[in-house]
Amino acid sequence: MILIHINNIPQSLTEPTSLAAVILGQNIALDSVAIVLNAEVVPRNRWQSILCQHEDKLELFSAVAGG
Amino acid sequence: MPNMSTNKQLYNGETVSGKTLSDADFMRYSRQVLLPEVGEAGQLQLADACVAIIGLGGLGQLAAQYLACAGVGNLILIDMDKVEVSNLPRQLLFNDGDIGLNKARVAKRKLNNLAPHCTVTAHETAFNAETHADQLADVLLAKQQGKRVLVLDCTDNFATRQSINRCCIEAALPLVSASIAAFSGQLFAVDQMQLPSGGCYQCIFPAQTRVSQSCGTQGVLGSSVGVMASMQSLVAMQLLLSMDSDCDKAQNSLLGHFWRFDAKSLVWTSAALTRDPHCNVCGSKELHPSFNMHSKLHSMEI
């Protein structure tokens, strides 16, 4: 069992899962968010190739463009 | 200690030996000059600096006031919008009598009163591929002259933010970007010359990103905008002041970070930026120090 945290909410994964698959599993469109993985922004091009590890902390957020 | 000369070494190897602050400037900026991180040399560097502020809305109008009043010598203000009544609760530089007038023009007039030693240039045009060469020519010229330069993104839409990012990468200009909508603020500083590993805005949010958050559609509190503008100004001041060897650590702690602010809980969250090697803005091509400033800059070079 792999336990991760998405925006401080615990979530368990039954098998190694990519960042992209985790986001899609949340019903979130890949082109609508950015990901911070363990306090580091992960460029979108790497989401398919990075598998979540036990105790990973993910933060998902959308772009804010107002000013 | 008025008219105290200094030999403090600047980032480009020159010194400010011989240059001194006037007695009046010592009085005006005394609270800043007292800081060891500023001092007389830092204040003189600010007077030489050139900062472009793109967008004179809630963020830009406050950042412009902070920087002008702090002694930044040259401000380039860029905005095509006019003051509207719905701006007034958060854009405190403007008042009812300014409604219908161009924001950059009004800001220039008011900053001339607030900070008479600041040279303010107003561009009443949109920032886009056709206009940016002319709008940023003075910044590029100052950079060529070894002065400290900075671009502040204070705009209100994603497309322009992408355009500003691309322009700063191509021209190798440092960028401090802030944004706010509803209760969510974002802030980051990138500089391809100082910290290329930090990547750029496109590495975080590629151009095809879907964006829904804007002040016009989601609303915002003026004080939330003020927090983001103050933080953006604080980052800008530190970058303008901290490029000498004494302050490398402070500078590096500001570049390459992405901060998010939750204006409900007042919690700031920081993350490190990483460059996307496949980024089509900063990842795959070399910098363009000879950025095509075809109009003003070229004529000045001749």
Short mmCIF file of C-alpha atoms in Angstrom, two decimals:
data_model
loop_
_atom_site.label_atom_id
_atom_site.label_comp_id
_atom_site.label_asym_id
_atom_site.label_seq_id
_atom_site.Cartn_x
_atom_site.Cartn_y
_atom_site.Cartn_z
CA MET A 1 0.00 0.00 0.00
CA ILE A 2 1.35 3.42 -0.97
CA LEU A 3 0.08 6.28 1.14
CA ILE A 4 0.27 9.76 -0.38
CA HIS A 5 -1.20 13.14 0.57
CA ILE A 6 -3.02 15.28 -1.96
CA ASN A 7 -3.56 18.82 -0.68
CA ASN A 8 -3.15 17.42 2.86
CA ILE A 9 -5.77 14.72 2.32
CA PRO A 10 -4.42 11.15 2.67
CA GLN A 11 -4.98 8.80 -0.21
CA SER A 12 -3.86 5.19 -0.67
CA LEU A 13 -2.68 3.69 -3.92
CA THR A 14 -2.76 -0.05 -4.48
CA GLU A 15 -0.04 -0.01 -7.11
CA PRO A 16 2.70 2.31 -8.34
CA THR A 17 0.86 5.18 -9.99
CA SER A 18 2.11 8.09 -12.07
CA LEU A 19 1.41 11.70 -11.13
CA ALA A 20 -0.72 12.00 -14.26
CA ALA A 21 -2.83 8.98 -13.30
CA VAL A 22 -3.29 10.30 -9.76
CA ILE A 23 -4.62 13.59 -11.09
CA LEU A 24 -6.94 11.91 -13.57
CA GLY A 25 -8.12 9.70 -10.71
CA GLN A 26 -9.23 12.87 -8.96
CA ASN A 27 -11.31 13.81 -12.02
CA ILE A 28 -9.05 16.79 -12.61
CA ALA A 29 -8.05 17.74 -16.14
CA LEU A 30 -4.29 17.57 -16.66
CA ASP A 31 -4.22 20.94 -18.39
CA SER A 32 -5.92 22.76 -15.52
CA VAL A 33 -3.41 22.41 -12.68
CA ALA A 34 0.21 22.56 -11.62
CA ILE A 35 1.76 20.01 -9.25
CA VAL A 36 4.10 20.56 -6.35
CA LEU A 37 5.64 17.26 -5.27
CA ASN A 38 7.40 17.39 -1.91
CA ALA A 39 7.86 21.18 -2.14
CA GLU A 40 9.13 21.17 -5.73
CA VAL A 41 7.18 22.19 -8.82
CA VAL A 42 7.09 19.32 -11.31
CA PRO A 43 6.87 20.37 -14.98
CA ARG A 44 3.90 18.83 -16.77
CA ASN A 45 6.14 16.94 -19.20
CA ARG A 46 7.30 14.71 -16.34
CA TRP A 47 3.92 13.76 -14.88
CA GLN A 48 3.62 10.54 -16.89
CA SER A 49 7.05 9.28 -15.90
CA ILE A 50 7.11 10.01 -12.16
CA LEU A 51 5.62 7.28 -9.97
CA CYS A 52 4.31 8.30 -6.56
CA GLN A 53 6.30 7.06 -3.59
CA HIS A 54 5.08 6.26 -0.10
CA GLU A 55 4.54 9.44 1.94
CA ASP A 56 4.73 11.73 -1.08
CA LYS A 57 3.05 15.09 -0.55
CA LEU A 58 1.27 16.47 -3.59
CA GLU A 59 -0.19 19.95 -3.90
CA LEU A 60 -2.44 20.65 -6.85
CA PHE A 61 -3.41 24.19 -7.78
CA SER A 62 -4.58 26.12 -10.79
CA ALA A 63 -3.08 29.21 -12.37
CA VAL A 64 -4.15 32.55 -10.94
CA ALA A 65 -3.85 35.29 -13.53
CA GLY A 66 -5.69 38.25 -11.99
CA GLY A 67 -4.05 41.44 -10.89
CA MET B 1 26.34 61.18 7.94
CA PRO B 2 25.59 63.30 4.87
CA ASN B 3 27.74 63.20 1.77
CA MET B 4 29.73 60.22 3.00
CA SER B 5 31.48 58.80 -0.03
CA THR B 6 31.70 55.06 -0.52
CA ASN B 7 33.84 52.61 -2.40
CA LYS B 8 31.44 49.70 -2.13
CA GLN B 9 31.92 47.41 -5.08
CA LEU B 10 28.96 46.99 -7.39
CA TYR B 11 27.92 43.74 -9.05
CA ASN B 12 29.50 44.72 -12.36
CA GLY B 13 32.88 45.43 -10.85
CA GLU B 14 32.55 49.19 -10.86
CA THR B 15 32.35 51.26 -7.75
CA VAL B 16 30.24 54.18 -6.80
CA SER B 17 33.29 56.01 -5.55
CA GLY B 18 32.77 59.70 -5.94
CA LYS B 19 28.99 59.46 -6.12
CA THR B 20 27.20 60.55 -2.99
CA LEU B 21 23.67 61.05 -1.86
CA SER B 22 22.61 64.62 -1.41
CA ASP B 23 21.70 65.80 2.07
CA ALA B 24 18.07 65.91 1.03
CA ASP B 25 18.16 62.32 -0.21
CA PHE B 26 19.90 61.20 2.97
CA MET B 27 17.00 62.64 4.91
CA ARG B 28 14.32 61.28 2.59
CA TYR B 29 15.69 57.73 2.42
CA SER B 30 17.24 57.61 5.90
CA ARG B 31 15.16 54.64 7.11
CA GLN B 32 16.35 52.58 4.15
CA VAL B 33 19.93 53.80 4.16
CA LEU B 34 20.16 52.78 7.82
CA LEU B 35 19.83 49.17 6.74
CA PRO B 36 23.24 47.57 6.10
CA GLU B 37 21.66 45.80 3.12
CA VAL B 38 20.95 49.20 1.55
CA GLY B 39 23.38 51.84 2.74
CA GLU B 40 24.39 54.77 0.59
CA ALA B 41 25.66 52.52 -2.18
CA GLY B 42 22.39 50.63 -2.35
CA GLN B 43 20.40 53.83 -2.48
CA LEU B 44 22.56 55.08 -5.35
CA GLN B 45 22.02 51.77 -7.14
CA LEU B 46 18.27 52.19 -6.80
CA ALA B 47 18.54 55.67 -8.30
CA ASP B 48 20.24 54.13 -11.34
CA ALA B 49 17.83 51.22 -11.67
CA CYS B 50 15.17 50.85 -14.34
CA VAL B 51 12.01 48.83 -13.68
CA ALA B 52 9.20 48.08 -16.11
CA ILE B 53 5.78 47.60 -14.53
CA ILE B 54 3.34 45.93 -16.88
CA GLY B 55 -0.23 46.43 -15.75
CA LEU B 56 -1.29 49.37 -13.55
CA GLY B 57 -4.22 47.67 -11.86
CA GLY B 58 -4.39 46.61 -8.24
CA LEU B 59 -0.88 45.15 -8.22
CA GLY B 60 0.93 47.58 -10.49
CA GLN B 61 -0.38 50.83 -9.06
CA LEU B 62 0.85 49.89 -5.58
CA ALA B 63 4.18 48.39 -6.70
CA ALA B 64 4.81 51.56 -8.71
CA GLN B 65 4.27 53.72 -5.63
CA TYR B 66 6.53 51.61 -3.45
CA LEU B 67 9.37 51.54 -5.97
CA ALA B 68 9.15 55.19 -6.98
CA CYS B 69 8.99 56.40 -3.39
CA ALA B 70 11.84 54.07 -2.39
CA GLY B 71 14.11 55.88 -4.82
CA VAL B 72 14.06 53.70 -7.92
CA GLY B 73 15.20 56.18 -10.54
CA ASN B 74 13.40 55.02 -13.66
CA LEU B 75 9.99 53.43 -14.02
CA ILE B 76 8.38 52.29 -17.26
CA LEU B 77 4.61 51.99 -16.85
CA ILE B 78 2.67 49.98 -19.43
CA ASP B 79 -1.12 49.74 -19.54
CA MET B 80 -3.72 50.42 -22.20
CA ASP B 81 -6.69 50.33 -19.80
CA LYS B 82 -8.62 53.28 -18.47
CA VAL B 83 -9.57 53.86 -14.85
CA GLU B 84 -13.04 52.51 -14.06
CA VAL B 85 -15.23 53.09 -11.02
CA SER B 86 -14.94 49.40 -10.05
CA ASN B 87 -11.15 49.84 -9.75
CA LEU B 88 -11.32 52.44 -6.99
CA PRO B 89 -11.81 50.19 -3.92
CA ARG B 90 -8.38 48.58 -4.47
CA GLN B 91 -6.44 50.86 -6.83
CA LEU B 92 -5.79 53.62 -4.34
CA LEU B 93 -3.59 55.71 -6.60
CA PHE B 94 -6.71 56.60 -8.60
CA ASN B 95 -9.84 58.52 -7.65
CA ASP B 96 -13.19 59.46 -9.16
CA GLY B 97 -11.71 62.31 -11.15
CA ASP B 98 -9.48 59.84 -13.01
CA ILE B 99 -12.29 57.68 -14.36
CA GLY B 100 -11.99 57.32 -18.12
CA LEU B 101 -8.33 58.33 -18.22
CA ASN B 102 -5.49 55.99 -19.15
CA LYS B 103 -4.02 54.29 -16.07
CA ALA B 104 -0.37 54.62 -17.11
CA ARG B 105 -0.82 58.32 -17.83
CA VAL B 106 -2.60 59.01 -14.54
CA ALA B 107 -0.06 56.95 -12.59
CA LYS B 108 2.80 58.88 -14.17
CA ARG B 109 1.26 62.21 -13.19
CA LYS B 110 0.63 61.12 -9.62
CA LEU B 111 4.04 59.50 -9.20
CA ASN B 112 5.66 62.73 -10.37
CA ASN B 113 4.12 64.35 -7.29
CA LEU B 114 4.87 61.49 -4.91
CA ALA B 115 8.44 60.91 -6.08
CA PRO B 116 9.71 63.87 -8.09
CA HIS B 117 13.16 62.32 -8.59
CA CYS B 118 11.77 59.25 -10.33
CA THR B 119 11.71 59.46 -14.12
CA VAL B 120 8.43 57.87 -15.17
CA THR B 121 7.64 56.87 -18.73
CA ALA B 122 4.06 55.90 -19.58
CA HIS B 123 3.15 53.59 -22.45
CA GLU B 124 -0.59 53.72 -23.09
CA THR B 125 -0.53 50.61 -25.22
CA ALA B 126 -1.12 46.91 -24.75
CA PHE B 127 1.86 44.65 -24.17
CA ASN B 128 2.15 42.35 -27.17
CA ALA B 129 4.52 41.19 -29.89
CA GLU B 130 4.08 44.44 -31.83
CA THR B 131 4.64 46.81 -28.92
CA HIS B 132 7.03 45.22 -26.44
CA ALA B 133 10.24 46.13 -28.26
CA ASP B 134 9.43 49.81 -27.98
CA GLN B 135 8.03 49.52 -24.45
CA LEU B 136 11.10 47.72 -23.08
CA ALA B 137 13.77 49.55 -25.06
CA ASP B 138 14.75 51.75 -22.11
CA VAL B 139 15.06 48.72 -19.85
CA LEU B 140 17.28 46.93 -22.34
CA LEU B 141 19.42 50.02 -22.75
CA ALA B 142 19.83 50.34 -18.98
CA LYS B 143 20.80 46.66 -18.83
CA GLN B 144 23.43 47.21 -21.51
CA GLN B 145 24.79 50.08 -19.44
CA GLY B 146 25.24 47.75 -16.47
CA LYS B 147 22.36 49.19 -14.46
CA ARG B 148 19.98 47.08 -12.45
CA VAL B 149 16.82 46.24 -14.31
CA LEU B 150 13.66 44.32 -13.56
CA VAL B 151 10.29 43.54 -15.10
CA LEU B 152 7.20 43.30 -12.89
CA ASP B 153 4.27 41.35 -14.26
CA CYS B 154 1.16 42.91 -12.73
CA THR B 155 -1.25 42.01 -15.51
CA ASP B 156 -4.69 40.46 -15.28
CA ASN B 157 -4.75 37.71 -17.88
CA PHE B 158 -2.94 34.49 -18.66
CA ALA B 159 -2.10 35.21 -22.31
CA THR B 160 -0.27 38.43 -21.47
CA ARG B 161 1.57 36.70 -18.64
CA GLN B 162 2.80 34.08 -21.10
CA SER B 163 3.88 36.81 -23.48
CA ILE B 164 5.78 38.72 -20.77
CA ASN B 165 7.52 35.54 -19.64
CA ARG B 166 8.63 34.72 -23.17
CA CYS B 167 9.86 38.25 -23.71
CA CYS B 168 11.87 38.25 -20.46
CA ILE B 169 13.46 34.91 -21.32
CA GLU B 170 14.43 36.07 -24.80
CA ALA B 171 15.80 39.38 -23.53
CA ALA B 172 17.44 37.79 -20.45
CA LEU B 173 15.57 40.15 -18.14
CA PRO B 174 14.75 39.20 -14.54
CA LEU B 175 11.02 38.87 -13.91
CA VAL B 176 8.99 39.21 -10.72
CA SER B 177 5.42 38.07 -11.26
CA ALA B 178 2.46 38.37 -8.90
CA SER B 179 -1.19 37.50 -9.35
CA ILE B 180 -4.35 37.34 -7.27
CA ALA B 181 -7.98 36.33 -7.72
CA ALA B 182 -10.56 35.64 -5.05
CA PHE B 183 -8.45 34.55 -2.02
CA SER B 184 -5.56 32.93 -3.93
CA GLY B 185 -2.31 34.74 -4.63
CA GLN B 186 0.77 33.56 -6.52
CA LEU B 187 4.25 35.07 -6.68
CA PHE B 188 7.56 34.04 -8.21
CA ALA B 189 10.85 35.49 -9.39
CA VAL B 190 12.96 34.05 -12.20
CA ASP B 191 16.19 35.22 -13.79
CA GLN B 192 17.70 33.17 -16.60
CA MET B 193 21.07 34.84 -16.13
CA GLN B 194 21.33 34.26 -12.37
CA LEU B 195 19.43 31.01 -11.91
CA PRO B 196 18.59 29.21 -15.17
CA SER B 197 17.69 26.04 -13.26
CA GLY B 198 14.62 27.87 -11.95
CA GLY B 199 13.00 27.72 -15.38
CA CYS B 200 10.18 30.08 -16.27
CA TYR B 201 6.42 30.61 -16.09
CA GLN B 202 5.86 28.29 -19.04
CA CYS B 203 7.57 25.46 -17.07
CA ILE B 204 4.89 25.86 -14.37
CA PHE B 205 1.90 26.63 -16.53
CA PRO B 206 2.29 25.71 -20.22
CA ALA B 207 0.54 28.00 -22.66
CA GLN B 208 -2.38 25.62 -23.21
CA THR B 209 -3.27 25.63 -19.50
CA ARG B 210 -6.92 26.24 -18.76
CA VAL B 211 -7.29 29.28 -16.51
CA SER B 212 -10.50 30.42 -14.89
CA GLN B 213 -9.36 32.63 -12.05
CA SER B 214 -9.51 36.37 -12.60
CA CYS B 215 -10.56 39.28 -10.41
CA GLY B 216 -13.27 40.25 -12.88
CA THR B 217 -15.03 36.91 -12.70
CA GLN B 218 -14.22 35.79 -9.16
CA GLY B 219 -13.91 39.01 -7.21
CA VAL B 220 -11.15 40.06 -4.84
CA LEU B 221 -10.59 42.13 -1.71
CA GLY B 222 -8.39 45.18 -2.11
CA SER B 223 -6.32 44.28 0.90
CA SER B 224 -5.54 40.85 -0.60
CA VAL B 225 -4.26 42.55 -3.73
CA GLY B 226 -2.24 44.89 -1.53
CA VAL B 227 -0.53 41.96 0.20
CA MET B 228 0.55 40.49 -3.12
CA ALA B 229 1.70 43.86 -4.47
CA SER B 230 3.68 44.51 -1.29
CA MET B 231 5.37 41.13 -1.47
CA GLN B 232 6.11 41.64 -5.16
CA SER B 233 7.64 45.03 -4.34
CA LEU B 234 9.65 43.52 -1.51
CA VAL B 235 11.09 40.85 -3.81
CA ALA B 236 11.80 43.53 -6.41
CA MET B 237 13.61 45.75 -3.91
CA GLN B 238 15.76 42.86 -2.71
CA LEU B 239 16.67 41.81 -6.22
CA LEU B 240 17.56 45.38 -7.12
CA LEU B 241 19.72 45.68 -4.00
CA SER B 242 21.22 42.25 -3.51
CA MET B 243 23.23 41.56 -6.63
CA ASP B 244 26.54 42.38 -5.01
CA SER B 245 28.65 39.68 -3.40
CA ASP B 246 27.56 40.51 0.13
CA CYS B 247 24.02 39.46 -0.49
CA ASP B 248 24.17 36.48 -2.84
CA LYS B 249 22.53 34.23 -0.31
CA ALA B 250 19.54 36.50 0.10
CA GLN B 251 19.14 36.85 -3.63
CA ASN B 252 19.32 33.14 -4.27
CA SER B 253 16.67 32.48 -1.69
CA LEU B 254 14.23 34.64 -3.62
CA LEU B 255 14.93 33.50 -7.18
CA GLY B 256 13.51 30.19 -8.31
CA HIS B 257 10.69 30.00 -5.80
CA PHE B 258 6.95 29.89 -6.28
CA TRP B 259 4.89 31.22 -3.41
CA ARG B 260 1.18 30.79 -2.94
CA PHE B 261 -0.83 32.87 -0.50
CA ASP B 262 -4.16 31.85 0.96
CA ALA B 263 -5.80 35.13 1.90
CA LYS B 264 -8.35 33.37 4.12
CA SER B 265 -5.96 31.47 6.38
CA LEU B 266 -3.06 33.91 5.76
CA VAL B 267 -0.81 30.93 5.04
CA TRP B 268 2.09 31.21 2.58
CA THR B 269 3.36 28.08 0.86
CA SER B 270 6.68 27.94 -0.94
CA ALA B 271 7.90 25.51 -3.59
CA ALA B 272 11.12 25.31 -5.57
CA LEU B 273 10.85 25.96 -9.29
CA THR B 274 12.45 23.49 -11.67
CA ARG B 275 13.23 24.00 -15.29
CA ASP B 276 11.44 21.82 -17.81
CA PRO B 277 14.20 20.64 -20.18
CA HIS B 278 11.55 20.43 -22.90
CA CYS B 279 10.09 23.88 -22.25
CA ASN B 280 9.62 25.60 -25.58
CA VAL B 281 10.35 28.98 -24.01
CA CYS B 282 13.40 28.51 -21.78
CA GLY B 283 14.38 24.88 -22.09
CA SER B 284 15.50 24.25 -25.61
CA LYS B 285 17.22 27.33 -26.84
CA GLU B 286 19.99 29.65 -25.90
CA LEU B 287 19.35 33.08 -24.50
CA HIS B 288 19.07 35.95 -26.91
CA PRO B 289 21.16 38.79 -25.49
CA SER B 290 20.75 40.62 -28.80
CA PHE B 291 16.96 40.69 -28.32
CA ASN B 292 15.50 42.47 -31.29
CA MET B 293 14.90 45.96 -30.02
CA HIS B 294 14.46 47.17 -33.54
CA SER B 295 13.15 50.65 -32.95
CA LYS B 296 14.43 52.81 -30.13
CA LEU B 297 17.45 50.81 -29.01
CA HIS B 298 18.97 50.39 -32.44
CA SER B 299 18.65 54.03 -33.21
CA MET B 300 20.41 54.83 -29.94
CA GLU B 301 23.22 52.41 -30.71
CA ILE B 302 23.88 54.22 -33.96
#
